[in-house]
């Protein structure tokens, strides 16, 4: 069964195209060759007729026919003879070839100089060609005068010969042309197949490599040995795509591994605390034990909540409730959550700029962004420093900037701060931060179609959220 | 037997320490990598339980440093990193065992005992010296089948000497091994424990089990009939 494929398509369309061209060419060639053969056959017959005409002459004694058998034996031979007959216009036979054996040849009414060719059945049963030529016999030179005109004694020459040899030749030509088409098509099929096989070899190689692609080794680039210019760009694009898939896969794997890692330690804590307390209850301080169990559970709760939060904001479509939000007010409200921790570190907070400035965005997500950014700022700020926030407006869009001083980050850490579960310290033992805050912020930023950038200069860490639709007198909340 | 636990999770460290102490082990603990390395290089331990992700110095670096110093103490890596390559890397760098979190305390204890048995070339948890039999898993000593009532310190003292059969251990070596490294103890404490243990053994019918080498320390010798 014919299967749709590039190779089959190329073969089929090529054969179809070549087949049509060949058929047209063969038909035309046949028409020309057959026409040429018939024309030459008739010319030969005419030439012979004209030779016979030169042998008819009129003189004082009447019309004479000076024919000699030995010079034209074809009219005398027994096998495959030719025929001629001279008639007067009245129909009376003037002279006939011996091959006719007294039979008469058919003729039609015509005019002098007109050549009438027709197919006839010859007297020996063969198919033949007949030429009828009306003429006026030539006069002897001495009798020629102005008074004597050409129409006086009009005669008819009928000459015929077999045409089966011609028909056989035409048949041969037809067969040759007819059979050459499938032969050429067969040859073309083999040639195109070999060419497409060779041409598609890089594709086959690519297919084999893609089929045997190991999901754990996507980073290894595909290499086509029989590479051609057309394939290089395809292979390049595929390798780029594989690199992106591999990166994403690696990130997912790392995230899963990190998430599992984050959960394993508190689970191990709970398991071992419970085992030891169960086995040696007297050696464990009950209050301390419950406290530790609570802390481990809270840590697990934080991890699981962060993972759920991340999954929630990555889920699309998430229904957003857009409204006008007073930025300074949201900062004031959120600061209250971290005020105790901030006080213990001697941190201050200030909102710089228009305290009445408002933006149009989704309340819940925007509030979570502020909360997470403030939480990070409080956690990592240097003691006795100031955390500042400001909103600057440029036309219809506003940029929110949060600045704090920190000695825990370096320039090289900045590309990682949005990575899931990334933490500066190797031990990953912080109780309140698990490295998900900025990942969640980034997810919300993408959800709200905003932009976020971080920078660090002389311990001043700056997070800028841009693209916030600002409220001005002309703007109306939807 | 003395253990060093280097684990940054305070709660896990505390519960492991409580559990192993209850089992009769002497335990040093720390949550800091560099401090852990100092402990490992300064004192002799029967086994070290080592976390990988640690503040100030990671567990792999500690492992390398300890092996570079040709310290042959059993090291069991305890980590939340459970990928095959992590385990292979840890074992290739010289760790004796690798246990992934979360784990059961009993499993950890069994693995630690296995490492210790392997280190002292013991075929089972039992050490037979004449009429005296020590069970290093149950942490008990019996004489002719009768279990002696020994304190944890007395048992540890006999166990230490029994594991180092025919080797004289000084009071300092015994102090280093039987007490937490942060505890300051005098030789008298060892003498007191030796004395009380001898009395209990004598009552059970075994005299002169722990011998004193004046000026050197203490030793338990294999009875002549058991010597090859």
XYZ file of N, CA, C and O in Angstrom, chain B residues 54-154:
404
model
N 26.556 21.498 54.979
C 26.865 22.053 56.306
C 27.338 23.499 56.158
O 27.946 23.845 55.135
N 27.116 24.305 57.151
C 27.669 25.657 57.084
C 29.183 25.627 57.311
O 29.678 24.730 57.987
N 29.869 26.563 56.744
C 31.320 26.805 56.820
C 32.180 25.779 56.072
O 33.189 26.129 55.497
N 31.786 24.518 56.062
C 32.554 23.513 55.293
C 31.634 22.324 55.007
O 30.997 21.805 55.932
N 31.578 21.910 53.750
C 30.633 20.822 53.444
C 31.201 19.452 53.808
O 32.419 19.298 53.985
N 30.316 18.481 53.925
C 30.688 17.149 54.379
C 31.700 16.463 53.484
O 32.580 15.738 53.965
N 31.585 16.689 52.159
C 32.516 16.042 51.219
C 33.951 16.542 51.482
O 34.903 15.759 51.467
N 34.083 17.848 51.740
C 35.419 18.402 52.014
C 35.971 17.832 53.318
O 37.164 17.530 53.414
N 35.083 17.680 54.312
C 35.523 17.103 55.588
C 36.031 15.677 55.358
O 37.094 15.284 55.833
N 35.245 14.916 54.587
C 35.596 13.523 54.277
C 36.978 13.458 53.607
O 37.842 12.657 54.009
N 37.183 14.327 52.617
C 38.466 14.350 51.898
C 39.608 14.666 52.856
O 40.641 13.998 52.843
N 39.389 15.684 53.682
C 40.422 16.143 54.603
C 40.775 15.032 55.591
O 41.948 14.767 55.848
N 39.758 14.366 56.118
C 39.989 13.284 57.095
C 40.772 12.150 56.438
O 41.738 11.636 57.011
N 40.384 11.767 55.218
C 41.084 10.659 54.544
C 42.490 11.091 54.132
O 43.412 10.266 54.150
N 42.641 12.373 53.754
C 43.990 12.863 53.405
C 44.933 12.774 54.602
O 46.134 12.578 54.442
N 44.372 12.936 55.792
C 45.197 12.861 57.025
C 45.363 11.409 57.473
O 45.816 11.140 58.579
N 44.926 10.492 56.641
C 45.061 9.041 56.871
C 44.355 8.587 58.153
O 44.819 7.673 58.845
N 43.272 9.240 58.477
C 42.463 8.800 59.627
C 41.462 7.779 59.098
O 40.712 8.062 58.159
N 41.504 6.573 59.677
C 40.719 5.465 59.128
C 39.368 5.280 59.821
O 38.707 4.255 59.629
N 38.953 6.249 60.631
C 37.678 6.127 61.351
C 36.535 5.857 60.363
O 36.518 6.408 59.265
N 35.592 5.011 60.803
C 34.418 4.735 59.956
C 33.610 6.018 59.781
O 33.316 6.696 60.762
N 33.271 6.316 58.545
C 32.456 7.514 58.302
C 31.179 7.099 57.584
O 31.219 6.449 56.532
N 30.071 7.456 58.195
C 28.765 7.179 57.576
C 28.171 8.523 57.144
O 27.996 9.413 57.967
N 27.920 8.652 55.858
C 27.334 9.907 55.369
C 25.816 9.829 55.533
O 25.183 8.839 55.152
N 25.301 10.915 56.091
C 23.868 10.997 56.332
C 23.392 12.192 55.522
O 23.783 13.320 55.816
N 22.639 11.958 54.463
C 22.314 13.116 53.625
C 20.921 13.011 53.023
O 20.399 11.922 52.819
N 20.388 14.191 52.729
C 19.096 14.232 52.045
C 19.288 14.075 50.543
O 18.333 13.925 49.799
N 20.556 14.133 50.107
C 20.829 13.974 48.663
C 20.840 12.481 48.369
O 21.772 11.784 48.753
N 19.809 12.038 47.689
C 19.658 10.585 47.535
C 19.902 10.112 46.110
O 19.579 8.997 45.766
N 20.450 11.000 45.260
C 20.709 10.584 43.881
C 21.872 9.583 43.856
O 22.775 9.649 44.703
N 21.827 8.695 42.878
C 22.846 7.655 42.760
C 24.242 8.272 42.705
O 25.173 7.821 43.382
N 24.371 9.356 41.906
C 25.702 9.954 41.746
C 26.218 10.549 43.064
O 27.413 10.525 43.333
N 25.294 11.053 43.900
C 25.716 11.589 45.210
C 26.261 10.457 46.075
O 27.303 10.599 46.722
N 25.534 9.339 46.060
C 25.942 8.204 46.896
C 27.284 7.649 46.413
O 28.185 7.375 47.209
N 27.388 7.517 45.075
C 28.636 6.978 44.509
C 29.808 7.908 44.838
O 30.891 7.462 45.231
N 29.563 9.217 44.721
C 30.624 10.195 44.974
C 31.097 10.081 46.429
O 32.300 10.024 46.692
N 30.142 10.030 47.356
C 30.482 9.937 48.774
C 31.279 8.683 49.071
O 32.310 8.725 49.747
N 30.820 7.547 48.514
C 31.495 6.273 48.790
C 32.884 6.235 48.140
O 33.838 5.736 48.714
N 32.970 6.806 46.927
C 34.263 6.826 46.236
C 35.281 7.691 46.959
O 36.490 7.477 46.819
N 34.801 8.684 47.679
C 35.741 9.568 48.368
C 36.195 8.989 49.710
O 36.955 9.625 50.427
N 35.691 7.826 50.042
C 36.210 7.173 51.250
C 35.200 6.975 52.366
O 35.580 6.537 53.454
N 33.942 7.299 52.102
C 32.935 7.046 53.143
C 32.711 5.534 53.237
O 32.843 4.815 52.244
N 32.384 5.070 54.429
C 32.180 3.632 54.601
C 30.725 3.238 54.369
O 30.423 2.088 54.092
N 29.827 4.194 54.512
C 28.410 3.899 54.284
C 27.695 5.207 53.941
O 28.217 6.298 54.198
N 26.512 5.083 53.348
C 25.759 6.261 52.936
C 24.295 6.000 53.273
O 23.714 5.019 52.805
N 23.718 6.842 54.084
C 22.315 6.651 54.462
C 21.533 7.902 54.088
O 21.940 9.021 54.411
N 20.430 7.696 53.364
C 19.639 8.845 52.894
C 18.553 9.200 53.909
O 17.961 8.326 54.532
N 18.321 10.502 54.023
C 17.224 10.983 54.886
C 15.924 10.842 54.115
O 15.931 11.044 52.896
N 14.810 10.577 54.703
C 14.646 10.280 56.121
C 15.030 8.829 56.409
O 14.979 7.983 55.517
N 15.406 8.548 57.635
C 15.870 7.214 57.999
C 15.334 6.870 59.390
O 14.884 7.755 60.122
N 15.410 5.618 59.701
C 14.961 5.192 61.032
C 16.183 5.174 61.962
O 17.286 4.821 61.530
N 15.967 5.546 63.182
C 17.088 5.548 64.142
C 17.673 4.146 64.280
O 18.885 3.972 64.366
N 16.797 3.146 64.305
C 17.258 1.760 64.446
C 18.168 1.356 63.288
O 19.156 0.657 63.472
N 17.799 1.810 62.083
C 18.620 1.471 60.914
C 19.996 2.135 61.034
O 21.025 1.510 60.765
N 19.974 3.392 61.452
C 21.241 4.104 61.606
C 22.113 3.389 62.648
O 23.312 3.166 62.426
N 21.501 3.012 63.769
C 22.233 2.317 64.829
C 22.814 1.001 64.309
O 23.984 0.686 64.545
N 21.998 0.258 63.543
C 22.463 -1.024 63.000
C 23.640 -0.805 62.059
O 24.625 -1.559 62.080
N 23.556 0.234 61.247
C 24.651 0.501 60.298
C 25.926 0.919 61.040
O 27.030 0.528 60.658
N 25.750 1.733 62.083
C 26.913 2.165 62.862
C 27.578 0.946 63.505
O 28.804 0.787 63.452
N 26.763 0.056 64.066
C 27.317 -1.159 64.695
C 28.033 -2.034 63.661
O 29.081 -2.618 63.951
N 27.452 -2.107 62.474
C 28.085 -2.904 61.402
C 29.463 -2.330 61.074
O 30.431 -3.080 60.912
N 29.510 -1.014 60.974
C 30.798 -0.380 60.665
C 31.818 -0.662 61.766
O 32.976 -0.965 61.479
N 31.336 -0.575 63.007
C 32.251 -0.805 64.133
C 32.712 -2.264 64.149
O 33.894 -2.552 64.342
N 31.785 -3.190 63.906
C 32.148 -4.616 63.848
C 33.205 -4.850 62.776
O 34.175 -5.564 62.978
N 32.970 -4.205 61.615
C 33.903 -4.381 60.502
C 35.280 -3.831 60.894
O 36.310 -4.425 60.602
N 35.261 -2.692 61.587
C 36.511 -2.031 61.970
C 37.316 -2.902 62.930
O 38.524 -3.027 62.814
N 36.597 -3.513 63.906
C 37.279 -4.374 64.900
C 37.285 -5.841 64.476
O 37.624 -6.715 65.270
N 36.880 -6.101 63.262
C 36.883 -7.451 62.667
C 36.105 -8.447 63.531
O 36.571 -9.546 63.832
N 34.918 -8.060 63.953
C 34.046 -8.940 64.731
C 33.036 -9.582 63.795
O 32.530 -8.927 62.881
N 32.782 -10.902 64.067
C 31.830 -11.602 63.195
C 30.388 -11.394 63.658
O 29.453 -11.529 62.891
N 30.247 -11.083 64.960
C 28.894 -10.872 65.482
C 28.935 -9.737 66.501
O 29.990 -9.127 66.714
N 27.781 -9.484 67.113
C 27.724 -8.418 68.104
C 28.275 -8.876 69.455
O 28.268 -8.114 70.415
N 28.717 -10.093 69.519
C 29.172 -10.655 70.787
C 30.702 -10.823 70.802
O 31.290 -11.260 69.812
N 31.305 -10.456 71.953
C 32.753 -10.671 72.115
C 32.918 -11.630 73.315
O 32.447 -11.324 74.412
N 33.547 -12.770 73.059
C 33.733 -13.774 74.110
C 35.179 -13.735 74.586
O 36.099 -13.918 73.792
N 35.360 -13.479 75.888
C 36.717 -13.528 76.477
C 36.640 -14.430 77.720
O 36.192 -13.988 78.781
N 36.996 -15.644 77.540
C 36.884 -16.606 78.636
C 35.430 -16.765 79.031
O 34.568 -17.016 78.187
N 35.173 -16.554 80.339
C 33.805 -16.723 80.841
C 32.970 -15.463 80.613
O 31.749 -15.477 80.778
N 33.670 -14.395 80.212
C 32.964 -13.106 80.043
C 32.493 -12.947 78.590
O 33.237 -13.240 77.654
N 31.255 -12.484 78.492
C 30.704 -12.259 77.146
C 30.121 -10.837 77.059
O 29.350 -10.416 77.935
N 30.515 -10.108 76.009
C 30.006 -8.745 75.817
C 29.058 -8.729 74.624
O 29.393 -9.278 73.566
N 27.910 -8.104 74.781
C 26.991 -7.919 73.645
C 27.007 -6.435 73.293
O 26.448 -5.611 74.019
N 27.670 -6.113 72.170
C 27.846 -4.685 71.858
C 26.554 -4.036 71.348
O 26.450 -2.818 71.303
N 25.587 -4.864 70.986
C 24.312 -4.284 70.570
C 23.417 -4.009 71.778
O 22.872 -2.915 71.917
N 23.330 -5.017 72.665
C 22.489 -4.861 73.857
C 23.193 -4.069 74.950
O 22.580 -3.665 75.943
N 24.487 -3.854 74.753
C 25.308 -3.124 75.720
C 25.240 -3.808 77.103
O 24.888 -3.163 78.096
N 25.502 -5.081 77.134
C 25.515 -5.782 78.414
C 26.638 -6.819 78.461
O 27.078 -7.311 77.431
N 27.055 -7.097 79.709
C 28.144 -8.059 79.926
C 27.594 -9.191 80.786
O 26.867 -8.943 81.757
N 27.911 -10.379 80.386
C 27.470 -11.510 81.204
C 28.663 -12.410 81.532
O 29.603 -12.512 80.740
N 28.591 -13.017 82.698
C 29.637 -13.969 83.109
C 28.962 -15.324 83.283
O 28.021 -15.453 84.057
N 29.441 -16.267 82.503
C 28.845 -17.619 82.500
C 27.321 -17.557 82.330
O 26.572 -18.267 82.984
N 26.867 -16.646 81.502
C 25.427 -16.547 81.200
C 24.663 -15.616 82.115
O 23.500 -15.298 81.848
N 25.306 -15.170 83.212
C 24.607 -14.269 84.134
C 24.948 -12.813 83.774
O 26.124 -12.434 83.722
N 23.905 -12.033 83.545
C 24.116 -10.642 83.138
C 24.524 -9.813 84.355
O 23.884 -9.872 85.399
N 25.598 -9.036 84.191
C 26.073 -8.173 85.279
C 25.326 -6.853 85.239
O 25.005 -6.344 84.155
N 25.096 -6.279 86.419
C 24.446 -4.973 86.461
C 25.544 -3.904 86.507
O 26.061 -3.586 87.564
N 25.890 -3.395 85.337
C 26.947 -2.381 85.247
C 26.339 -1.039 84.850
O 25.319 -0.996 84.164
N 27.015 0.014 85.290
C 26.565 1.336 84.826
C 27.025 1.498 83.383
O 27.867 0.731 82.899
N 26.486 2.525 82.732
C 26.838 2.798 81.341
C 28.343 3.021 81.209
O 28.978 2.511 80.273
N 28.916 3.764 82.154
C 30.350 4.068 82.097
C 31.177 2.801 82.306
O 32.179 2.585 81.602
N 30.733 1.949 83.258
C 31.461 0.703 83.527
C 31.441 -0.210 82.289
O 32.459 -0.781 81.922
